[in-house]
CSV table of C-alpha atoms in Angstrom, one decimal:
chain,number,residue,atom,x,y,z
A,1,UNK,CA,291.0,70.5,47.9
A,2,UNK,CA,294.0,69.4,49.8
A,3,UNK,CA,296.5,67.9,47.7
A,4,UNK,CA,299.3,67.2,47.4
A,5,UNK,CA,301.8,69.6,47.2
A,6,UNK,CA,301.4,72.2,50.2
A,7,UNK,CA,302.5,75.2,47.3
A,8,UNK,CA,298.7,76.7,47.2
A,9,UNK,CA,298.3,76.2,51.0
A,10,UNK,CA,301.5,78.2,52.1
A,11,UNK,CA,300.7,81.1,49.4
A,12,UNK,CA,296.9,81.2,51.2
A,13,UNK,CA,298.7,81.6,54.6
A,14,UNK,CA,301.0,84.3,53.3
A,15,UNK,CA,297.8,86.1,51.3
A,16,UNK,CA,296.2,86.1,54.8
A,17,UNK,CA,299.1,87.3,56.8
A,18,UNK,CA,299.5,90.0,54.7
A,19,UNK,CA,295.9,91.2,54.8
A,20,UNK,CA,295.7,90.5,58.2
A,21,UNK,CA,293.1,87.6,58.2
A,22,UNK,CA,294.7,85.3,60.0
A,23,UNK,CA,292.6,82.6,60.9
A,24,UNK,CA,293.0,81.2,64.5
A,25,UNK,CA,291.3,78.1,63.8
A,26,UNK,CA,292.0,75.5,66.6
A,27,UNK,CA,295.6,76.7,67.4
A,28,UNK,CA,295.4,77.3,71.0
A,29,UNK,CA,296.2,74.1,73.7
A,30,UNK,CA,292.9,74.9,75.8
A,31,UNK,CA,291.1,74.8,72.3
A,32,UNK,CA,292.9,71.5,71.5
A,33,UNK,CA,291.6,70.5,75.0
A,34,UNK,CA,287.5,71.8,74.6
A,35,UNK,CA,287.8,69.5,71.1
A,36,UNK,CA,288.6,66.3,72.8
A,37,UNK,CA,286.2,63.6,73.1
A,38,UNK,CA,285.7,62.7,76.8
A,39,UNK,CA,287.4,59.4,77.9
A,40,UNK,CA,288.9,59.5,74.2
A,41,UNK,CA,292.6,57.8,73.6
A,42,UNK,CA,294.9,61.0,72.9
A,43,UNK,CA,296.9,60.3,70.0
A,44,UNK,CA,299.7,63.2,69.3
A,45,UNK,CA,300.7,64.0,65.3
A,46,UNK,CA,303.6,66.1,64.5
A,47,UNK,CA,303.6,67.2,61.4
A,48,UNK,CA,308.0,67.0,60.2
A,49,UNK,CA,309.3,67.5,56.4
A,50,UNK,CA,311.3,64.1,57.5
A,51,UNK,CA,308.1,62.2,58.6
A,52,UNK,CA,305.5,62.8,60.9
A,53,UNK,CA,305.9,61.4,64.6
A,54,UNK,CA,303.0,59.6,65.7
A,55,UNK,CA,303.0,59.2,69.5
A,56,UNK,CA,301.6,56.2,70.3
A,57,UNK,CA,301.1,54.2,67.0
A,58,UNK,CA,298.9,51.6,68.5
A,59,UNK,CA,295.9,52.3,70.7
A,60,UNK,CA,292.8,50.3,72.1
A,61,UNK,CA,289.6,50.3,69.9
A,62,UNK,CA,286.7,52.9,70.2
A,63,UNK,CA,287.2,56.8,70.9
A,64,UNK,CA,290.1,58.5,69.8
A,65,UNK,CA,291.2,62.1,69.6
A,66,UNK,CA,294.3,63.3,67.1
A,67,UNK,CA,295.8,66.0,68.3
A,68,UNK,CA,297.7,67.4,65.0
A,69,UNK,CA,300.4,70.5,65.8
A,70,UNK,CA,303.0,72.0,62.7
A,71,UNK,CA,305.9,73.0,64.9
A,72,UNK,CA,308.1,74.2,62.1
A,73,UNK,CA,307.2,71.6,59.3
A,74,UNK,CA,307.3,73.8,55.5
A,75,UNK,CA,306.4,70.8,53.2
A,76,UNK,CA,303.8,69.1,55.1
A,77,UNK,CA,300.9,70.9,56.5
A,78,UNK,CA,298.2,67.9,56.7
A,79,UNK,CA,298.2,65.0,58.2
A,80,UNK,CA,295.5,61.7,57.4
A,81,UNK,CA,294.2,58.5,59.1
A,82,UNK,CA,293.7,55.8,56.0
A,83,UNK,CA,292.1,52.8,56.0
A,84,UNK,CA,292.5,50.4,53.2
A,85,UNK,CA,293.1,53.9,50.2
A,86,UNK,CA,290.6,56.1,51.9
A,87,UNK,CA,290.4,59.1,54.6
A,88,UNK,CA,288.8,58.3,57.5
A,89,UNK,CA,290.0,61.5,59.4
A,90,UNK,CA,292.2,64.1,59.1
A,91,UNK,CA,293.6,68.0,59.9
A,92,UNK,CA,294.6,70.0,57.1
A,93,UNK,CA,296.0,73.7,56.1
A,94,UNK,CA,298.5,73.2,59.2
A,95,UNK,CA,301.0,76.0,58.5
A,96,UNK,CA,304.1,76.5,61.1
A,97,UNK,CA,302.7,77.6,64.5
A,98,UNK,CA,299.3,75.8,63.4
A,99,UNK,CA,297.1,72.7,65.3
A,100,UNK,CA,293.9,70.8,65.2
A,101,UNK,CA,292.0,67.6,66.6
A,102,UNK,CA,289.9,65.5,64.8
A,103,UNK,CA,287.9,62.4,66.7
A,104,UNK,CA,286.9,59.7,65.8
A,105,UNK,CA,285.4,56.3,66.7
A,106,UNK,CA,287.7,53.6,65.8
A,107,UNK,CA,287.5,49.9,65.5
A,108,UNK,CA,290.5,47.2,65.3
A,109,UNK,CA,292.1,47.0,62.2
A,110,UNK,CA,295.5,48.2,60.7
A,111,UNK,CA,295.4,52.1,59.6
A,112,UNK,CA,297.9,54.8,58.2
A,113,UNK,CA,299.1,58.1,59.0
A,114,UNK,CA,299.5,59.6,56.0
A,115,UNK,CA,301.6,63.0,56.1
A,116,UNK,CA,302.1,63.9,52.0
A,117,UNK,CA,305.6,65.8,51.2
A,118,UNK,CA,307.4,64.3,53.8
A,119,UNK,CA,310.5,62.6,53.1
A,120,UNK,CA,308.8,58.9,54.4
A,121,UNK,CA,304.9,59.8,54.0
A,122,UNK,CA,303.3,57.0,55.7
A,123,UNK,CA,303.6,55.0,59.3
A,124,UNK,CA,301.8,52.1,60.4
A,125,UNK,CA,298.9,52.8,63.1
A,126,UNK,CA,296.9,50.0,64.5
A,127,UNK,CA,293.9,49.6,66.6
A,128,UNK,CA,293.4,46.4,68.7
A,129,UNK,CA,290.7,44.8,70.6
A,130,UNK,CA,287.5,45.4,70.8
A,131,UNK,CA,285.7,49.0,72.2
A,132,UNK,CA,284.6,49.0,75.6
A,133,UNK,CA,280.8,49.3,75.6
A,134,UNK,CA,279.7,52.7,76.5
A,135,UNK,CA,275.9,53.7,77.9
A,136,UNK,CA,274.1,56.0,75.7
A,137,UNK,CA,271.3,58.0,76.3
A,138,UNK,CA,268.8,55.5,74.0
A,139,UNK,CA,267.2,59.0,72.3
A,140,UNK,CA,271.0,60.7,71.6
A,141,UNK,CA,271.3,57.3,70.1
A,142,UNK,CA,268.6,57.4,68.0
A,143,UNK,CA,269.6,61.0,67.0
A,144,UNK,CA,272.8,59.9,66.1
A,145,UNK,CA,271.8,57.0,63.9
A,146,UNK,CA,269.1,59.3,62.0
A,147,UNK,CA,272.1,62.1,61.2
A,148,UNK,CA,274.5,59.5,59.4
A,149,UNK,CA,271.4,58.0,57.4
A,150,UNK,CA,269.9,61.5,56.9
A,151,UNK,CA,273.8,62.5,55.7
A,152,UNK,CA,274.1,59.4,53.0
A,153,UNK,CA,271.2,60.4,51.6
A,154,UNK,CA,272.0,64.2,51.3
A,155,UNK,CA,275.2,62.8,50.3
A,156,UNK,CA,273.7,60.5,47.1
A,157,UNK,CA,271.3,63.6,46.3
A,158,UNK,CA,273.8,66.3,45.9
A,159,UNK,CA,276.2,63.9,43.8
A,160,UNK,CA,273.1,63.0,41.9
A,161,UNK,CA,272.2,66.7,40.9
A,162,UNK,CA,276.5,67.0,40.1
A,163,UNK,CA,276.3,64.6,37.5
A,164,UNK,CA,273.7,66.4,35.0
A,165,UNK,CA,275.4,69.8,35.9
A,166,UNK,CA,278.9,68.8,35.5
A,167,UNK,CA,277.9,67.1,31.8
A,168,UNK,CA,275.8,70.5,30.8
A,169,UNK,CA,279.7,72.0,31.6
A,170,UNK,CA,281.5,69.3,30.0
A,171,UNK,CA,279.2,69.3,26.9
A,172,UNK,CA,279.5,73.1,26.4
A,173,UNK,CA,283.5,72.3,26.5
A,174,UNK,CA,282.9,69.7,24.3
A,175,UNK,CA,281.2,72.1,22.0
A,176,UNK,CA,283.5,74.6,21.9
A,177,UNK,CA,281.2,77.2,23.2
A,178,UNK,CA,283.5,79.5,25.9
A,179,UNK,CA,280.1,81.3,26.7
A,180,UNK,CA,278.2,78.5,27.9
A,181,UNK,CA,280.7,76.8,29.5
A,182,UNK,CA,281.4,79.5,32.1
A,183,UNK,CA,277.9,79.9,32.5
A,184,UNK,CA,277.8,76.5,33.7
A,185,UNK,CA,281.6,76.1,35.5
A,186,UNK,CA,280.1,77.7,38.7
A,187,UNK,CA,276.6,76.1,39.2
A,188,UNK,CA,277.9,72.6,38.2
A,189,UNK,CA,281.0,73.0,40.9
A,190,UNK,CA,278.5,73.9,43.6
A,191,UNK,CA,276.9,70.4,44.2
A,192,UNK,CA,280.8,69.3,44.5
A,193,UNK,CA,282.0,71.8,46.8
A,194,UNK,CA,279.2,70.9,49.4
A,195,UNK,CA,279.9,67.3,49.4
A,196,UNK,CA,284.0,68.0,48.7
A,197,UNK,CA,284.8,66.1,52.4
A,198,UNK,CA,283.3,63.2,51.4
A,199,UNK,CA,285.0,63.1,47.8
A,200,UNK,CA,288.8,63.4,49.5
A,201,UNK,CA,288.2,60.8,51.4
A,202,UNK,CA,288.3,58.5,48.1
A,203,UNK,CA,292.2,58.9,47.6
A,204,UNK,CA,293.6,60.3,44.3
A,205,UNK,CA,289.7,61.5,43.5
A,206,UNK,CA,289.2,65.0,44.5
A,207,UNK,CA,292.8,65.8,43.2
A,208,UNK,CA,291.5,64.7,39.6
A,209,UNK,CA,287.9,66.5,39.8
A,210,UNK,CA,289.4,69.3,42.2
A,211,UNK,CA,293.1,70.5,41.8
A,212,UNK,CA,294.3,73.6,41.4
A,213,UNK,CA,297.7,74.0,39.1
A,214,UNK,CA,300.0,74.1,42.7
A,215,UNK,CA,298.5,71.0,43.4
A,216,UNK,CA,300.0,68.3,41.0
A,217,UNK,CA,303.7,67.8,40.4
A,218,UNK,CA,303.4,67.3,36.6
A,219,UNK,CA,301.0,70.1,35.6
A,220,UNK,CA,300.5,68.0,32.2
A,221,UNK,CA,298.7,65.7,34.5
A,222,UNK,CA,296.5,68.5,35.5
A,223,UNK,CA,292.6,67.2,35.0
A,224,UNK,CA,289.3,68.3,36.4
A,225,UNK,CA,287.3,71.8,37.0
A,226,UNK,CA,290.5,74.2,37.4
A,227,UNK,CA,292.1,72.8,34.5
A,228,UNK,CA,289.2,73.6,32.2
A,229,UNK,CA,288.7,77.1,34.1
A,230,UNK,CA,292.1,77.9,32.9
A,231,UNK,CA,291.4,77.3,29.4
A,232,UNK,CA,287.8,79.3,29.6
A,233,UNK,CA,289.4,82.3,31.7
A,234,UNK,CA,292.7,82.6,31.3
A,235,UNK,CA,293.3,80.8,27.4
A,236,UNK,CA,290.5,82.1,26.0
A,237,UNK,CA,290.3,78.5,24.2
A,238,UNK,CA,289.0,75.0,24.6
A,239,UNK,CA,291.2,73.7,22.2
A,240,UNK,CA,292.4,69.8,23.7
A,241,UNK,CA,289.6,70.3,26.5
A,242,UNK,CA,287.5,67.5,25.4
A,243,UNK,CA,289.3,65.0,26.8
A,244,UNK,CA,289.6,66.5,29.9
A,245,UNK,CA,285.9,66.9,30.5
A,246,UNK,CA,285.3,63.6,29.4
A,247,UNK,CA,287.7,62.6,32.2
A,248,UNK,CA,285.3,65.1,34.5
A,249,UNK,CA,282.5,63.3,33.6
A,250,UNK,CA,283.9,59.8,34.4
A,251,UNK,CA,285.7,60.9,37.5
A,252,UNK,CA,282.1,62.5,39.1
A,253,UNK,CA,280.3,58.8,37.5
A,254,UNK,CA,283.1,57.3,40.0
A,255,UNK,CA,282.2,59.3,42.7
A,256,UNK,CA,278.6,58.7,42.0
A,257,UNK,CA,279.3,54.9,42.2
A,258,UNK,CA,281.5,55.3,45.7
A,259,UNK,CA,279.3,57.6,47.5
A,260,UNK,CA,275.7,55.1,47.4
A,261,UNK,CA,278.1,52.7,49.1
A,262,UNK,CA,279.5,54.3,52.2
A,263,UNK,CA,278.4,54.6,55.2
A,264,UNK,CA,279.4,57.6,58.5
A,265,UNK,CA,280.0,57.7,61.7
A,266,UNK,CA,278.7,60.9,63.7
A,267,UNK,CA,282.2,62.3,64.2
A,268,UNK,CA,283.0,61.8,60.3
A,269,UNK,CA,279.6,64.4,60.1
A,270,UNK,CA,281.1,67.1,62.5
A,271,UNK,CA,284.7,66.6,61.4
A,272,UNK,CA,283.7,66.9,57.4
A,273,UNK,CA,281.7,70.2,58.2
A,274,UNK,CA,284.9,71.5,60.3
A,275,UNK,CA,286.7,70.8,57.3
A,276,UNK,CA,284.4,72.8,54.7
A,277,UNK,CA,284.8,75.3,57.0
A,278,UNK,CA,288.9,75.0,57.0
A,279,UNK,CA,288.3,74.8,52.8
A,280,UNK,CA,286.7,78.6,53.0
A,281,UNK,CA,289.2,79.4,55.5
A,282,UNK,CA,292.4,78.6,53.3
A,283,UNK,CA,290.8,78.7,49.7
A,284,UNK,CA,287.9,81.0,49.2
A,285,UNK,CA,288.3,84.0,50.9
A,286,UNK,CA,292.1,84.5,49.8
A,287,UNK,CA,290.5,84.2,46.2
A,288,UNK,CA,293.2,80.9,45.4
A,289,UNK,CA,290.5,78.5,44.8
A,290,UNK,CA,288.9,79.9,41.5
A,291,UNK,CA,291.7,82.4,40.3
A,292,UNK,CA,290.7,82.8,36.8
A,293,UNK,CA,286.5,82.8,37.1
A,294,UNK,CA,286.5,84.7,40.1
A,295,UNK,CA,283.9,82.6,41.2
A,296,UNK,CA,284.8,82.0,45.0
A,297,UNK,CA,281.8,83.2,46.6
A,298,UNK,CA,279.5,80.8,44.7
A,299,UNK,CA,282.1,77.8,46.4
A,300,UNK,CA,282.2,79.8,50.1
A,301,UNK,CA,278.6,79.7,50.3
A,302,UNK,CA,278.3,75.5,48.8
A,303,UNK,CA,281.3,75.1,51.3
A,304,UNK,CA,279.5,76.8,54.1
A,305,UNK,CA,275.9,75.2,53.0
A,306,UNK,CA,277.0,71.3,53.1
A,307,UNK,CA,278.9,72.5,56.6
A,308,UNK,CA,275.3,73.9,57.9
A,309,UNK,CA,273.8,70.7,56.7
A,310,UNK,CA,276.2,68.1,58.5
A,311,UNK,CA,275.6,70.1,61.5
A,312,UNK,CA,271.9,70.3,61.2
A,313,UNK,CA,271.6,66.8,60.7
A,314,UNK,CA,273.6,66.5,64.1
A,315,UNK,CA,271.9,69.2,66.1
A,316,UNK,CA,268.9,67.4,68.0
A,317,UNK,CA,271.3,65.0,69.3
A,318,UNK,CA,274.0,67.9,70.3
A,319,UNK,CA,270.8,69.2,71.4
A,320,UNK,CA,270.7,66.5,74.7
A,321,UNK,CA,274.6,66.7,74.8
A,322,UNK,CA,275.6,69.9,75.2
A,323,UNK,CA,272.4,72.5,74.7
A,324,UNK,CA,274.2,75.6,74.5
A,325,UNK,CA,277.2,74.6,72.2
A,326,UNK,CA,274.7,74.0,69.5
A,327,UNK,CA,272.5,76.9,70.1
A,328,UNK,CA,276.0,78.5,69.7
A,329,UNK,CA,277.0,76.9,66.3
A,330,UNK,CA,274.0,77.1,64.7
A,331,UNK,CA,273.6,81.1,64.9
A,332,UNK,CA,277.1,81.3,63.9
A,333,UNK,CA,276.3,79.7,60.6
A,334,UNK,CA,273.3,82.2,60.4
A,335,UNK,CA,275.7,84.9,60.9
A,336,UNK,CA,278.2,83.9,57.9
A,337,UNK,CA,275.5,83.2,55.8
A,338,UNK,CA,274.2,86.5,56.1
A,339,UNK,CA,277.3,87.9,55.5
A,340,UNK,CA,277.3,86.9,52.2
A,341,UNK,CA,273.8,88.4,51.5
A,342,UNK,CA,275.6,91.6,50.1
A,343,UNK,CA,277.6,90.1,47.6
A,344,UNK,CA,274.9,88.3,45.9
A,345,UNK,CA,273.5,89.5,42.7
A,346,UNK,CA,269.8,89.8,41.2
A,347,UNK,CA,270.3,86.7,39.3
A,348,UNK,CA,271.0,84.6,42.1
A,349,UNK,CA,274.7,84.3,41.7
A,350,UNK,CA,277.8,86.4,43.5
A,351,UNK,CA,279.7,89.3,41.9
A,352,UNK,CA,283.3,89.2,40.8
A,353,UNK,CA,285.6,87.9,44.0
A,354,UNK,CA,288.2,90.2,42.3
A,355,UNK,CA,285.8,93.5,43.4
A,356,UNK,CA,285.6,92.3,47.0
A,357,UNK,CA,288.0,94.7,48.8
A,358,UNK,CA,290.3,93.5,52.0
A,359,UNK,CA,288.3,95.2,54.3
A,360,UNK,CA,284.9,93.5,53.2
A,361,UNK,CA,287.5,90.4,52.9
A,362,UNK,CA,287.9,90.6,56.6
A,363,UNK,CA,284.8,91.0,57.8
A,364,UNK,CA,284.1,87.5,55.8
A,365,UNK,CA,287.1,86.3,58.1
A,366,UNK,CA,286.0,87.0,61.1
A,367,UNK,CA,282.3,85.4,60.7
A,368,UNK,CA,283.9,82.2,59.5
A,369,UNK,CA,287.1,82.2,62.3
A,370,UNK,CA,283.8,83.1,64.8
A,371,UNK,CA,282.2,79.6,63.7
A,372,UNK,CA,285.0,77.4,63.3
A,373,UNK,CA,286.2,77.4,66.8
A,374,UNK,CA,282.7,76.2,68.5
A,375,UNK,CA,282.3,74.0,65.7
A,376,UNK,CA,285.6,72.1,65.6
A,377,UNK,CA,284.7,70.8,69.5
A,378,UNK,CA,281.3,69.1,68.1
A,379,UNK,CA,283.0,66.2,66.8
A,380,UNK,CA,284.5,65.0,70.1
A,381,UNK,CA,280.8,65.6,71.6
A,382,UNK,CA,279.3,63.2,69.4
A,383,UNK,CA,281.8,60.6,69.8
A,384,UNK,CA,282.5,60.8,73.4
C-alpha cells in the first residue's frame, strides 16, 4: 500500500538503515540500463517536493521505459502514469539516493504523471500517433497473449475467494467477537495482498481497503483492514467497528466489480510482480505493515506468491526471449520461498513477526534484494 503520505515509507527506510537491510533494489545506472526495453522511448522522472520534472512530456506511441530517480526529494518518494483515475505504471518506495524503471507499452492518448506530496502533484503527459509495428516471434506472441488472459483470470479468482473471507472478518467485527475476528484478519488479507498491484491501480481504492494510520491525512478518515486491526490488537474493542467493516465489505464488492472488467498488458504482469516484491521490501520485513497483529509473514509470503504467479504466467514466453534470465528469476523465487519455511507453524500459519530477530530479518533481506534485481529487467523483455 502506497499512499499517500510518504510518513510509513521514510520510517521503513530508516528501520532498514538502522538494521542494516538496506535494499538495493534498482538504484544503480547500469541496472537502470539492463531494465530498459530495447528500442523503448526513455522517459526521465525526477522525483522534487516542488513537482516532479518529467523530461520529455510527450513521446511517440508504443514502447516506453520510465526511468524514476529521488535525488534529494523528502515528501515524494513515488511517482505514477494515470490514465483516465487509474495506474497504469508506476515506481514506488523511492527514498533519497533511490531509482527505478518501469515499461510499458503505450498507445496515444492523454496521461498523467502523478507525484503525491509534491507542492503541484500532477503534469500533463501525452502519447501521439500510432506504434510502429514490431515483428514478433508468432509463438512469444502467443505466450504473451496466454499470460495476460491466464493473469485476469487468477486475478477474478483470488478477488472471488477475498470476498467470502473478508465478510467471515467483517461479520466476526460485526459480532463483537475480538477472537474470531483475528482469527480471520490474516487469512482474509491474504487473497488481497497477492492481488494488491492490481487494486492500486483503481485510485483512492487500496488506500480505503489497505492504509496504514501514516497513510491518510485525517486519521478519522482511516477505513479498511489496519483500522480494524487497531481496534482488535491494540484497543482491545470493536466498539464503532461495524461501520467500518461494512465499508470493507463494499470496498472489496467494488473491487470485485473493477477487476472482471480489465484487461493487462505483459509489462503491467512483470511490473505488478516487481512491485509485490518492492511491497515486502518496504512493508513486511521492517514489520510496518501489520504493527499490531504481527502478522507480516502471512502478507510476505501472499506478496511473494502473486509475484511468483505473474512471473510464471510470463515464463514460457521469457523462455524464447531471454532463457537464462528466467531460469534466473524463477530459482530466486524458490529460494525466498524457502526461506520462509522456518517460520511457519504446524497450523499452517507464521509465528509472531515480533519474535523474528534482525539477524533472521536479514537473511529475509537478502533472498528478496537477490530476486528483485533480475526480476525488475523482465518487464522491458516482454515489452521490447
Amino acid at each position: 500500500m502506497s499512499r499517500p503520505v510518504p510518513t510509513g515509507a521514510l520510517r521503513a527506510a530508516a528501520i532498514l538503515a538502522l538494521a542494516g537491510l538496506v535494499i538495493s533494489g534498482c538504484s544503480s545506472k547500469n541496472k537502470d540500463d539492463a531494465a530498459a526495453a530495447s528500442g523503448a522511448t526513455k522517459v526521465k522522472i525526477e522525483l522534487n517536493d516542488n513537482g516532479c520534472k518529467t523530461t520529455p512530456s510527450s513521446i511517440p506511441a508504443g514502447a516506453a521505459t520510465f526511468e524514476v530517480t529521488n535525488t534529494s526529494a523528502n515528501k515524494v518518494t513515488e511517482a505514477e502514469l494515470q490514465q483516465g483515475g487509474n495506474i497504469v505504471g508506476e515506481k514506488e518506495n523511492l527514498t533519497p539516493g533511490l531509482s527505478g524503471t518501469f515499461s510499458l507499452h503505450l498507445d496515444a492518448g492523454s496521461y498523467t504523471v502523478y507525484c503525491p506530496n509534491a507542492k503541484t502533484e500532477k503534469a500533463d503527459f501525452t502519447v501521439t500517433g500510432t506504434a510502429t509495428k514490431q515483428s514478433v516471434d508468432p509463438a512469444v506472441q502467443t505466450a504473451l497473449d496466454q499470460a495476460v488472459t491466464g493473469y485476469k483470470q487468477y486475478v477474478i479468482g483470488e478477488v472471488d475467494k477475498l470476498v467470502p473471507a473478508t465478510k467471515t472478518f467483517t461479520d466476526a467485527v460485526r459480532a463483537g467477537n475480538i477472537s474470531a475476528a483475528e482469527a480471520a484478519f490474516a487469512p482474509a488479507r491474504y487473497y488481497y495482498e497477492e492481488v494488491e498491484p492490481v487494486a492500486e491501480s483503481f485510485g483512492d481504492l487500496d488506500p480505503d481497503i489497505d492504509a496504514r494510520v501514516d497513510d491518510v491525512e485525517d486519521p478519522s478518515q482511516w477505513t479498511g483492514f489496519h483500522r480494524i486491526e487497531k481496534a482488535l490488537w491494540q484497543d482491545k474493542s470493536l466498539a464503532g467497528m461495524s461501520p467500518i467493516a461494512d465499508k470493507l465489505d463494499a470496498d472489496v464488492a467494488k473491487l470485485k466489480g473493477l477487476v472482471a472488467t480489465t484487461n493487462y498488458q505483459p509489462a503491467q504482469l512483470a511490473n505488478g510482480a516487481t512491485e509485490l516484491l518492492n511491497e515486502v521490501a518496504s512493508s513486511k520485513i521492517t514489520g510496518e505493515e501489520d504493527r499490531y497483529s504481527h502478522t507480516d509473514l502471512s502478507d510476505f509470503q501472499a506478496n511473494v506468491l502473486g509475484g511468483q504467479k505473474a512471473f510464471q504466467l510470463l515464463q514460457p514466453a521469457l523462455q524464447k526471449i531471454d532463457a537464462q534470465l528466467a531460469s534466473t528469476v524463477s530459482q530466486e523465487f524458490t529460494d525466498v520461498l524457502d526461506s520462509l519455511k522456518p517460520f511457519q507453524t504446524s497450523g499452517g500459519g507464521f509465528v509472531d513477526y515480533s519474535t523474528v530477530g534482525d539477524d533472521q530479518r536479514r537473511m529475509l533481506t537478502q533472498k528478496v534484494d537477490a530476486l528483485a534485481e533480475p526480476l525488475s529487467q523482465v518487464a522491458a523483455k516482454v515489452t521490447s
